[in-house]
PDB file of C-alpha atoms in Angstrom:
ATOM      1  CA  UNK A   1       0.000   0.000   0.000  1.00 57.00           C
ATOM      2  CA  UNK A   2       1.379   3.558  -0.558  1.00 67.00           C
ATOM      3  CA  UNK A   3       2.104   5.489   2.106  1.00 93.00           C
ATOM      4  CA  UNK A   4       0.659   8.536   1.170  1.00 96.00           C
ATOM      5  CA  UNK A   5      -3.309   7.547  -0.215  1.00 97.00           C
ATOM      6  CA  UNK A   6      -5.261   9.817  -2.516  1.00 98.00           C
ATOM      7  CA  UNK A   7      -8.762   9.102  -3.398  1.00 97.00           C
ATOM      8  CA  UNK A   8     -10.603   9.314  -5.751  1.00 97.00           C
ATOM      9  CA  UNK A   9      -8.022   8.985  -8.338  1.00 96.00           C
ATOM     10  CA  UNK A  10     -10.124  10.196 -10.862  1.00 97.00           C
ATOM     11  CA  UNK A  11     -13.060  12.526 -10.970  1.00 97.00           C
ATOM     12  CA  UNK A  12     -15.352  14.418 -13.406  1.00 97.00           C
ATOM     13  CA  UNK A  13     -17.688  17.100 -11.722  1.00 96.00           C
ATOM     14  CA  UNK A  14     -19.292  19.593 -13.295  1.00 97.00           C
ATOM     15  CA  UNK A  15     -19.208  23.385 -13.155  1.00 97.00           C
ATOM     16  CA  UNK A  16     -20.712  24.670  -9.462  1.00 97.00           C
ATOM     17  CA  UNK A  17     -20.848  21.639  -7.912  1.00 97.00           C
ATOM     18  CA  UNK A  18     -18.812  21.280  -4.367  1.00 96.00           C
ATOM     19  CA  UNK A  19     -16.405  18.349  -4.517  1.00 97.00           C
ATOM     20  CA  UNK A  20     -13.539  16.910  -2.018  1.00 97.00           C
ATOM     21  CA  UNK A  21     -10.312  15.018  -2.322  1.00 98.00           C
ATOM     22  CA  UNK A  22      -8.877  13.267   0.545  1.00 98.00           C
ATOM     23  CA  UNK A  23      -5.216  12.384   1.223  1.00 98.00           C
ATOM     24  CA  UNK A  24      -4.206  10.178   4.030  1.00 97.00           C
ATOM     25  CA  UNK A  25      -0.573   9.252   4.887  1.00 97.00           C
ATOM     26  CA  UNK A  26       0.487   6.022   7.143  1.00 96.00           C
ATOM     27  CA  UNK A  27       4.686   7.789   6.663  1.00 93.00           C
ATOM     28  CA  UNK A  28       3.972   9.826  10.881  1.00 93.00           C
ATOM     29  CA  UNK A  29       4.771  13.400   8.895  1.00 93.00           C
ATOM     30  CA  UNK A  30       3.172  16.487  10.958  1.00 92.00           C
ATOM     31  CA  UNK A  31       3.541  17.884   7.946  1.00 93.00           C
ATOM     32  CA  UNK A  32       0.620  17.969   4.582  1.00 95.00           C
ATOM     33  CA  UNK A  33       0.485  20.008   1.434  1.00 96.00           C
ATOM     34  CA  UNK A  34      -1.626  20.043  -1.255  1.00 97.00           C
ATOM     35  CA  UNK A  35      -0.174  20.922  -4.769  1.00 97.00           C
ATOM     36  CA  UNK A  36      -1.878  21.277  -8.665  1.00 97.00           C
ATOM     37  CA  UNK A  37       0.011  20.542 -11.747  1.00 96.00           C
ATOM     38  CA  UNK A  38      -0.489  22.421 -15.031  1.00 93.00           C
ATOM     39  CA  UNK A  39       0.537  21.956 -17.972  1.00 83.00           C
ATOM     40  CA  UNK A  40       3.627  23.527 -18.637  1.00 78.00           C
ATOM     41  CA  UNK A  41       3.034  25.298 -14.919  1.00 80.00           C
ATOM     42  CA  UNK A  42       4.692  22.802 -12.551  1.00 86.00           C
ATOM     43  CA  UNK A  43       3.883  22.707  -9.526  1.00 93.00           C
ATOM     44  CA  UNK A  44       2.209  25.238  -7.340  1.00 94.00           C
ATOM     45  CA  UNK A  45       0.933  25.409  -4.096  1.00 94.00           C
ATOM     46  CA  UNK A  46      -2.377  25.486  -2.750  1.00 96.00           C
ATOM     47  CA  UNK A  47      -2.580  24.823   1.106  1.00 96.00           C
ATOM     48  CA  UNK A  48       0.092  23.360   3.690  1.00 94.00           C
ATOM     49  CA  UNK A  49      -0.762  22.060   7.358  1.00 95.00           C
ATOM     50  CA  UNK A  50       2.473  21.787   9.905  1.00 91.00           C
ATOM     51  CA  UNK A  51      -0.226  20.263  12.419  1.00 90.00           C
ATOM     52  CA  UNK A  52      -3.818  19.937  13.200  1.00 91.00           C
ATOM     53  CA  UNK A  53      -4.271  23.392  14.158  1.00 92.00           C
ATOM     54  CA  UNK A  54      -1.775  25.007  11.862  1.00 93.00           C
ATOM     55  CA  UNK A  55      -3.279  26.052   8.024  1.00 95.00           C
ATOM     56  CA  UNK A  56      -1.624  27.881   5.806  1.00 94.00           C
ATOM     57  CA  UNK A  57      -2.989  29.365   2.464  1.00 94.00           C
ATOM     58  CA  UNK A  58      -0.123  28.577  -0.516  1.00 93.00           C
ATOM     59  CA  UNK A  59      -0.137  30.895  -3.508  1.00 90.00           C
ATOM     60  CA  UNK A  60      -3.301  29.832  -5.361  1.00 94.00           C
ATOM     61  CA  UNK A  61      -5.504  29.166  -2.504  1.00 96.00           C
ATOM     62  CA  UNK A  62      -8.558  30.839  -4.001  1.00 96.00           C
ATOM     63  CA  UNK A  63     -11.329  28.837  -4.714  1.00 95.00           C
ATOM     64  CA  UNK A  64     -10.445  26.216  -2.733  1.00 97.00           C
ATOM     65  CA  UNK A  65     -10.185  25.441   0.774  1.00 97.00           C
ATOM     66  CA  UNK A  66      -8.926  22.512   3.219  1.00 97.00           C
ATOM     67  CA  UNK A  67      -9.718  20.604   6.294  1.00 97.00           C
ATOM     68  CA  UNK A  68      -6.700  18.384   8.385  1.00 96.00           C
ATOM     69  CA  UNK A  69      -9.101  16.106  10.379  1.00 92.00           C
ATOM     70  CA  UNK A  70      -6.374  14.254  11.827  1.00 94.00           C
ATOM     71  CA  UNK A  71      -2.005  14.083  11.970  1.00 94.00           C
ATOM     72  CA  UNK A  72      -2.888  11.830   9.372  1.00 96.00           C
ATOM     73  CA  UNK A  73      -5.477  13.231   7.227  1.00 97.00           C
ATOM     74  CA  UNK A  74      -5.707  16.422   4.776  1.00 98.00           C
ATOM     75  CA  UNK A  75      -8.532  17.120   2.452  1.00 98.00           C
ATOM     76  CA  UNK A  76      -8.950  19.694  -0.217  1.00 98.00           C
ATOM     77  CA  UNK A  77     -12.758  20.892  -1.192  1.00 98.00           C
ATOM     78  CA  UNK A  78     -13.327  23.066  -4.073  1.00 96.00           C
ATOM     79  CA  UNK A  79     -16.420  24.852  -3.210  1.00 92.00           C
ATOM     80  CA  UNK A  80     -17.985  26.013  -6.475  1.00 96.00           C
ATOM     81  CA  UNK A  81     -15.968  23.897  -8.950  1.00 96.00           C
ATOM     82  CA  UNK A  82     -15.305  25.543 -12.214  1.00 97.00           C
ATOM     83  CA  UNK A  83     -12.806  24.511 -15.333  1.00 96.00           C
ATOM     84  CA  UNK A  84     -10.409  26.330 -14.957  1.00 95.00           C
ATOM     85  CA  UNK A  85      -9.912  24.115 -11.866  1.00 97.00           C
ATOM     86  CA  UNK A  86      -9.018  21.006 -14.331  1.00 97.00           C
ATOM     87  CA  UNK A  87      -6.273  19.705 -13.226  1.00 96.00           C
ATOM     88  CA  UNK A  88      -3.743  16.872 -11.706  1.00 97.00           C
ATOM     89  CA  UNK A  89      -3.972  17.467  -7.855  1.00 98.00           C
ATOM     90  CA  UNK A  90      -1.275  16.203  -5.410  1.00 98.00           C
ATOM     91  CA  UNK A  91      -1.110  15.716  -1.496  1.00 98.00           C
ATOM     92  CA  UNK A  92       2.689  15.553  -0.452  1.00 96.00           C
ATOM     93  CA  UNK A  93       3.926  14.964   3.435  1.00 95.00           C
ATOM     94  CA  UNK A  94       6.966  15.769   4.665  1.00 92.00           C
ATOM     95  CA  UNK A  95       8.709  15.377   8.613  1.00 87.00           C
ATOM     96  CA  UNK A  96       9.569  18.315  10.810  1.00 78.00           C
ATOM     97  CA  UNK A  97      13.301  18.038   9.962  1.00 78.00           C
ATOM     98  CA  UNK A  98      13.074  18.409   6.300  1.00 77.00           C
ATOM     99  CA  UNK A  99      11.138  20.140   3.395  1.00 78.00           C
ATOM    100  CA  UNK A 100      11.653  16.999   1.435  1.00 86.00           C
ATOM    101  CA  UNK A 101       8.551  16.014   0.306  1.00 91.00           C
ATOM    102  CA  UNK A 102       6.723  12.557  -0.660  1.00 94.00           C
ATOM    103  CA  UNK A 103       3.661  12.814  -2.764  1.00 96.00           C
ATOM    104  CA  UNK A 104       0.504  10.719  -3.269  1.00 97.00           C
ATOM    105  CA  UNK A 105      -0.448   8.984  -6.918  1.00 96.00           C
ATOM    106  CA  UNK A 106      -2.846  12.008  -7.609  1.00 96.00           C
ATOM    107  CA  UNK A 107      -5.677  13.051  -8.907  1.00 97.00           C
ATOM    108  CA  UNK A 108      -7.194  13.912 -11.931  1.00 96.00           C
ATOM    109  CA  UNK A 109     -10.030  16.302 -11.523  1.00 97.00           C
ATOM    110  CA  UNK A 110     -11.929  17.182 -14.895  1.00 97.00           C
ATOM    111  CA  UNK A 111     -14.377  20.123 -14.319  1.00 97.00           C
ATOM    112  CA  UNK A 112     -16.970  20.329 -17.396  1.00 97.00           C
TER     113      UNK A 112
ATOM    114  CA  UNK B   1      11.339  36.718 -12.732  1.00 66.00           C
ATOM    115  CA  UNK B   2       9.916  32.987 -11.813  1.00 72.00           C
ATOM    116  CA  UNK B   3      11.452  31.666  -8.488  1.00 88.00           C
ATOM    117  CA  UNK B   4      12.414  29.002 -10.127  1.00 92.00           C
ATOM    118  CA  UNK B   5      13.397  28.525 -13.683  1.00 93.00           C
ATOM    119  CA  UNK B   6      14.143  25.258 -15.720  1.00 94.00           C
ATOM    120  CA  UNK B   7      14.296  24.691 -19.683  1.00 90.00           C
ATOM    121  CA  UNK B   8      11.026  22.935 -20.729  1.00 87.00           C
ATOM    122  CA  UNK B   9      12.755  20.838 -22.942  1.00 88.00           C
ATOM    123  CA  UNK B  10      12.289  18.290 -24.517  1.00 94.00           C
ATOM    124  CA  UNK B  11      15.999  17.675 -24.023  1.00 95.00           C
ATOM    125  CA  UNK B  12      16.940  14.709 -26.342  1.00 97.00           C
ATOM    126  CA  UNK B  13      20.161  12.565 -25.809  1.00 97.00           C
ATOM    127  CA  UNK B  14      21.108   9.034 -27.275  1.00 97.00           C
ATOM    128  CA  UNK B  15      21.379   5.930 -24.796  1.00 97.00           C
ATOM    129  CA  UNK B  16      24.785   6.000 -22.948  1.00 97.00           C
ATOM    130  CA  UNK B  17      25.233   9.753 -23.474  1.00 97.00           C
ATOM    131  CA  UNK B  18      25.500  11.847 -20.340  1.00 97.00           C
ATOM    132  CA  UNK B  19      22.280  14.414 -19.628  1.00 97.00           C
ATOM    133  CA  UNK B  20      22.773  17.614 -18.571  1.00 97.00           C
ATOM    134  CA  UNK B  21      19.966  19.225 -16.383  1.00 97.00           C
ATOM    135  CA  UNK B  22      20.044  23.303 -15.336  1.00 96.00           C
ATOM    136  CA  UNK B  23      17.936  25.035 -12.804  1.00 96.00           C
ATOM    137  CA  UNK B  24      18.669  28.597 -11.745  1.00 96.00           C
ATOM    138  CA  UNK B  25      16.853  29.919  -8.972  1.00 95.00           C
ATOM    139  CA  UNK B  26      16.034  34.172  -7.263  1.00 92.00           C
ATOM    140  CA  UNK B  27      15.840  33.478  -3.678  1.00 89.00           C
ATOM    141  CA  UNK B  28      19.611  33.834  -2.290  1.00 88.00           C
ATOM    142  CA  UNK B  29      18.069  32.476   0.875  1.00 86.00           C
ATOM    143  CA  UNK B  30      17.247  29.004  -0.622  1.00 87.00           C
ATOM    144  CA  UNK B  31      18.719  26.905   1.392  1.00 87.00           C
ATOM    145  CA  UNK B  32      17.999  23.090   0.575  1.00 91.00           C
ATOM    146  CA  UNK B  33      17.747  21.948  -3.130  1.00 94.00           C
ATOM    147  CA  UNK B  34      15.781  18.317  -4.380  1.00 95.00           C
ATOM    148  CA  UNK B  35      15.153  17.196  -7.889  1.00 97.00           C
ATOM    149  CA  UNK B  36      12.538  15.198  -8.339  1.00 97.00           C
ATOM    150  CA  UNK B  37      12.029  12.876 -11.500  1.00 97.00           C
ATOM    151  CA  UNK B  38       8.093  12.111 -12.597  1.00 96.00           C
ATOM    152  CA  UNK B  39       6.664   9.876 -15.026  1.00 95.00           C
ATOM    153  CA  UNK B  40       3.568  10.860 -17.649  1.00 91.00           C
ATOM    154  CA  UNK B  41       0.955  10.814 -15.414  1.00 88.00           C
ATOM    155  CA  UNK B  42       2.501  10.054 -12.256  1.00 93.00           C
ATOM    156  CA  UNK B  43       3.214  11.461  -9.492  1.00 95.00           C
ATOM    157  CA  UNK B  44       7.030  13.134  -8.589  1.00 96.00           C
ATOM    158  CA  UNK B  45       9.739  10.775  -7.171  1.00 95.00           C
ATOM    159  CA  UNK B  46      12.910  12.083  -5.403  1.00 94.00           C
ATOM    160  CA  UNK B  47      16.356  11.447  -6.769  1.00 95.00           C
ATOM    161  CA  UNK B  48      18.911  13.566  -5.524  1.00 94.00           C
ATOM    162  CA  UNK B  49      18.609  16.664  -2.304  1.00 94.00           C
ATOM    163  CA  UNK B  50      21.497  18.956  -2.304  1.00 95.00           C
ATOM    164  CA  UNK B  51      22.655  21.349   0.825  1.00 93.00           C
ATOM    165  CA  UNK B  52      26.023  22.580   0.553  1.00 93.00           C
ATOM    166  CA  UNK B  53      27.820  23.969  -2.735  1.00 94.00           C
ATOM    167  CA  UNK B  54      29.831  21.418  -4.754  1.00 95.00           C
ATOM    168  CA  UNK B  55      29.148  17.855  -5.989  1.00 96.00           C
ATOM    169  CA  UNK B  56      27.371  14.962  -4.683  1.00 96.00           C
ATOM    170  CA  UNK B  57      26.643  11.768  -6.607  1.00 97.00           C
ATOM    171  CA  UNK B  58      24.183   8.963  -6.036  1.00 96.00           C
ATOM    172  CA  UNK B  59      24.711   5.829  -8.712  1.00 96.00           C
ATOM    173  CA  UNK B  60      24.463   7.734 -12.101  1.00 97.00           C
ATOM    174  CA  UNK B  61      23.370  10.998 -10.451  1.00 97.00           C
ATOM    175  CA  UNK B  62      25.671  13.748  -9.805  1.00 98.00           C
ATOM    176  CA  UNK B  63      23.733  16.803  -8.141  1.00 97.00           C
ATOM    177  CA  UNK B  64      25.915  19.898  -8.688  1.00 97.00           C
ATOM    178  CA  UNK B  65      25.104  22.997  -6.652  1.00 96.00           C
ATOM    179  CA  UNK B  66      26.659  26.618  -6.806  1.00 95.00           C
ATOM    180  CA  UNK B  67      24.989  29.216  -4.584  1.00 94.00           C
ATOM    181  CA  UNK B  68      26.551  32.179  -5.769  1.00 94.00           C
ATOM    182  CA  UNK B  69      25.548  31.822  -9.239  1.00 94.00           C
ATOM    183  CA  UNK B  70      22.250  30.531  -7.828  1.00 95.00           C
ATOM    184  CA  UNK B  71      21.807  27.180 -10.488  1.00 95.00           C
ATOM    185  CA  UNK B  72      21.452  23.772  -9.503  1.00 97.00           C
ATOM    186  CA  UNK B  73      22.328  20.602 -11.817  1.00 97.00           C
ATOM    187  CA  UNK B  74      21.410  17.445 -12.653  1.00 98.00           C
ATOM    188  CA  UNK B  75      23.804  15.101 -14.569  1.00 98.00           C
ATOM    189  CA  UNK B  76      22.434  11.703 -15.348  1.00 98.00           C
ATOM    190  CA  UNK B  77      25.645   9.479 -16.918  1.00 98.00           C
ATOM    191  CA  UNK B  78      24.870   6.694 -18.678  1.00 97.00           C
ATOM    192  CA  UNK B  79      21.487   7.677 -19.702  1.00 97.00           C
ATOM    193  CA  UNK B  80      18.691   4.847 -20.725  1.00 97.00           C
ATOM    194  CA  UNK B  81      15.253   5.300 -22.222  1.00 97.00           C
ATOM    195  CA  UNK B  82      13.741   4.462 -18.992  1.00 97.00           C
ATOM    196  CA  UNK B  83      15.462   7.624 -17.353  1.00 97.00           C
ATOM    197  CA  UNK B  84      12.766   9.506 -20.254  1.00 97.00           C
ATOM    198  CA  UNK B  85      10.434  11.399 -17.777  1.00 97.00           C
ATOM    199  CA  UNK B  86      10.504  15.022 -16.874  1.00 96.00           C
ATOM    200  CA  UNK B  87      12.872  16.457 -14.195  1.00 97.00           C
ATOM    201  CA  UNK B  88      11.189  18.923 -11.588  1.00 96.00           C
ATOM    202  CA  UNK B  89      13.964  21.003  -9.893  1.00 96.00           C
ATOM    203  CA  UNK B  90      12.378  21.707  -5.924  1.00 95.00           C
ATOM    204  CA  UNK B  91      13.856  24.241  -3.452  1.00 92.00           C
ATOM    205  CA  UNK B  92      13.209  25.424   0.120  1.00 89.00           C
ATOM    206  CA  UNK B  93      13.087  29.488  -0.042  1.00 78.00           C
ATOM    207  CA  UNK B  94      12.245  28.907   4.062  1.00 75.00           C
ATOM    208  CA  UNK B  95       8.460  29.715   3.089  1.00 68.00           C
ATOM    209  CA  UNK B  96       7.813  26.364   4.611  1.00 73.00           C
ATOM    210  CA  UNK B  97       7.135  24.410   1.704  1.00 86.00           C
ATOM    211  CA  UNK B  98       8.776  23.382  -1.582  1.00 90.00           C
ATOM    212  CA  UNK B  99       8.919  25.610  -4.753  1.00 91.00           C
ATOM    213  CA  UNK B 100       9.232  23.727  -7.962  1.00 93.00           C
ATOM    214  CA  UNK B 101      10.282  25.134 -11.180  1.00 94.00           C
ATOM    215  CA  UNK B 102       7.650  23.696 -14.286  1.00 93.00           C
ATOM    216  CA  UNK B 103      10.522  20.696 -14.969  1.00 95.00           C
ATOM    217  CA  UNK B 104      12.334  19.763 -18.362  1.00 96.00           C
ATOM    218  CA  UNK B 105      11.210  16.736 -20.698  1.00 96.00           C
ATOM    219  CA  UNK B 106      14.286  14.496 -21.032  1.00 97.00           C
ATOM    220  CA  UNK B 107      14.249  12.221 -24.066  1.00 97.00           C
ATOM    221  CA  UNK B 108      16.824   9.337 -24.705  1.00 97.00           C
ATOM    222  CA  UNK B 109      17.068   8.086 -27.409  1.00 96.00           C
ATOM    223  CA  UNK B 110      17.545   4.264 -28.426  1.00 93.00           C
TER     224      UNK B 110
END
């Protein structure tokens, strides 16, 4: 099993609706972030959590917000999806003694 | 100026040929450097982190970092078709969290 989980791995939604991805991690990292890949863009940063009470907006945090239920547990919600939000979404931890981050196996979002 | 700032590629290079990778990065205060290899369609994989200036090799890797010119390497000698994915260069500004530049397509060719 991989140690950092993503579900669902694939979604279509379409335009307004409210949809969540989940990311759970079994690696003991305080430490959750959740990235989107573009085409072309690499990879930017949407929200980071250095512990349950700690949330931190990344630098394309509009539109979407997040929830860290648990040490263990990040989820991303995009409110009012729209397509612009089509993307490849990643979760990544990492430990408290080093940015170096592992990612989950993504997901593809499709907003029509 | 993007923090971070890699070729797009695609970078092509025969089997057995040595690949040359370049980032250059803005933040002088970047202070840990990763490159991450991913797949098409999968998600990024660490290869090589980087602290101090100089060399450091891993197998076929060799990271090279210089801080006052502000680039980061990656050589790959020995290249094979299954090293063909793109190469994200990753860097810790201190802002908590990784910065990647938008990686370069490296091709090898049979």
């Amino acid at each position: 099993d991989a140690d950092v989980t993503q579900t669902p791995r694939n979604r279509i939604t379409k335009t307004g609706k409210r949809i969540m991805l989940e990311c759970s991690q079994t690696k003991g990292h305080d430490r959750m972030y959740w990235y989107r890949q573009d085409p072309g863009l690499g990879l930017r940063l949407i929200y980071y959590s250095f512990d349950v009470k700690d949330i931190n907006k990344g630098e394309i945090s509009d539109g979407y917000s997040v929830s860290r239920q648990a040490q263990a547990k990040f989820s991303l919600s995009l409110e009012s999806a729209i397509p612009n939000q089509t993307a490849l979404y990643f979760c990544a931890t990492s430990d408290l003694s080093s940015t170096e981050a592992f990612f989950g196996q993504g997901t593809r979002l499709t907003v029509v | 100026q993007k923090e971070v700032e890699q070729n797009s590629g695609p970078l092509s290079v025969p089997e057995g040929a040595i690949a040359s990778l370049n980032c250059t990065y803005s933040d002088r205060g970047s202070q840990s450097f990763f490159w991450y290899r991913q797949y098409s369609g999968k998600s990024p994989e660490l290869i090589m982190s980087i602290y101090s200036n100089g060399d450091k090799e891993d197998g076929r890797f060799t990271a090279q970092l210089n801080k006052a010119s502000q680039y980061v390497s990656l050589l790959i000698r020995d290249s094979q078709p299954s090293d063909s994915a793109t190469y994200l260069c990753a860097l810790d500004t201190g802002r908590r969290a990784l910065t990647f530049g938008s990686g370069t397509r490296l091709q090898v060719q049979p």
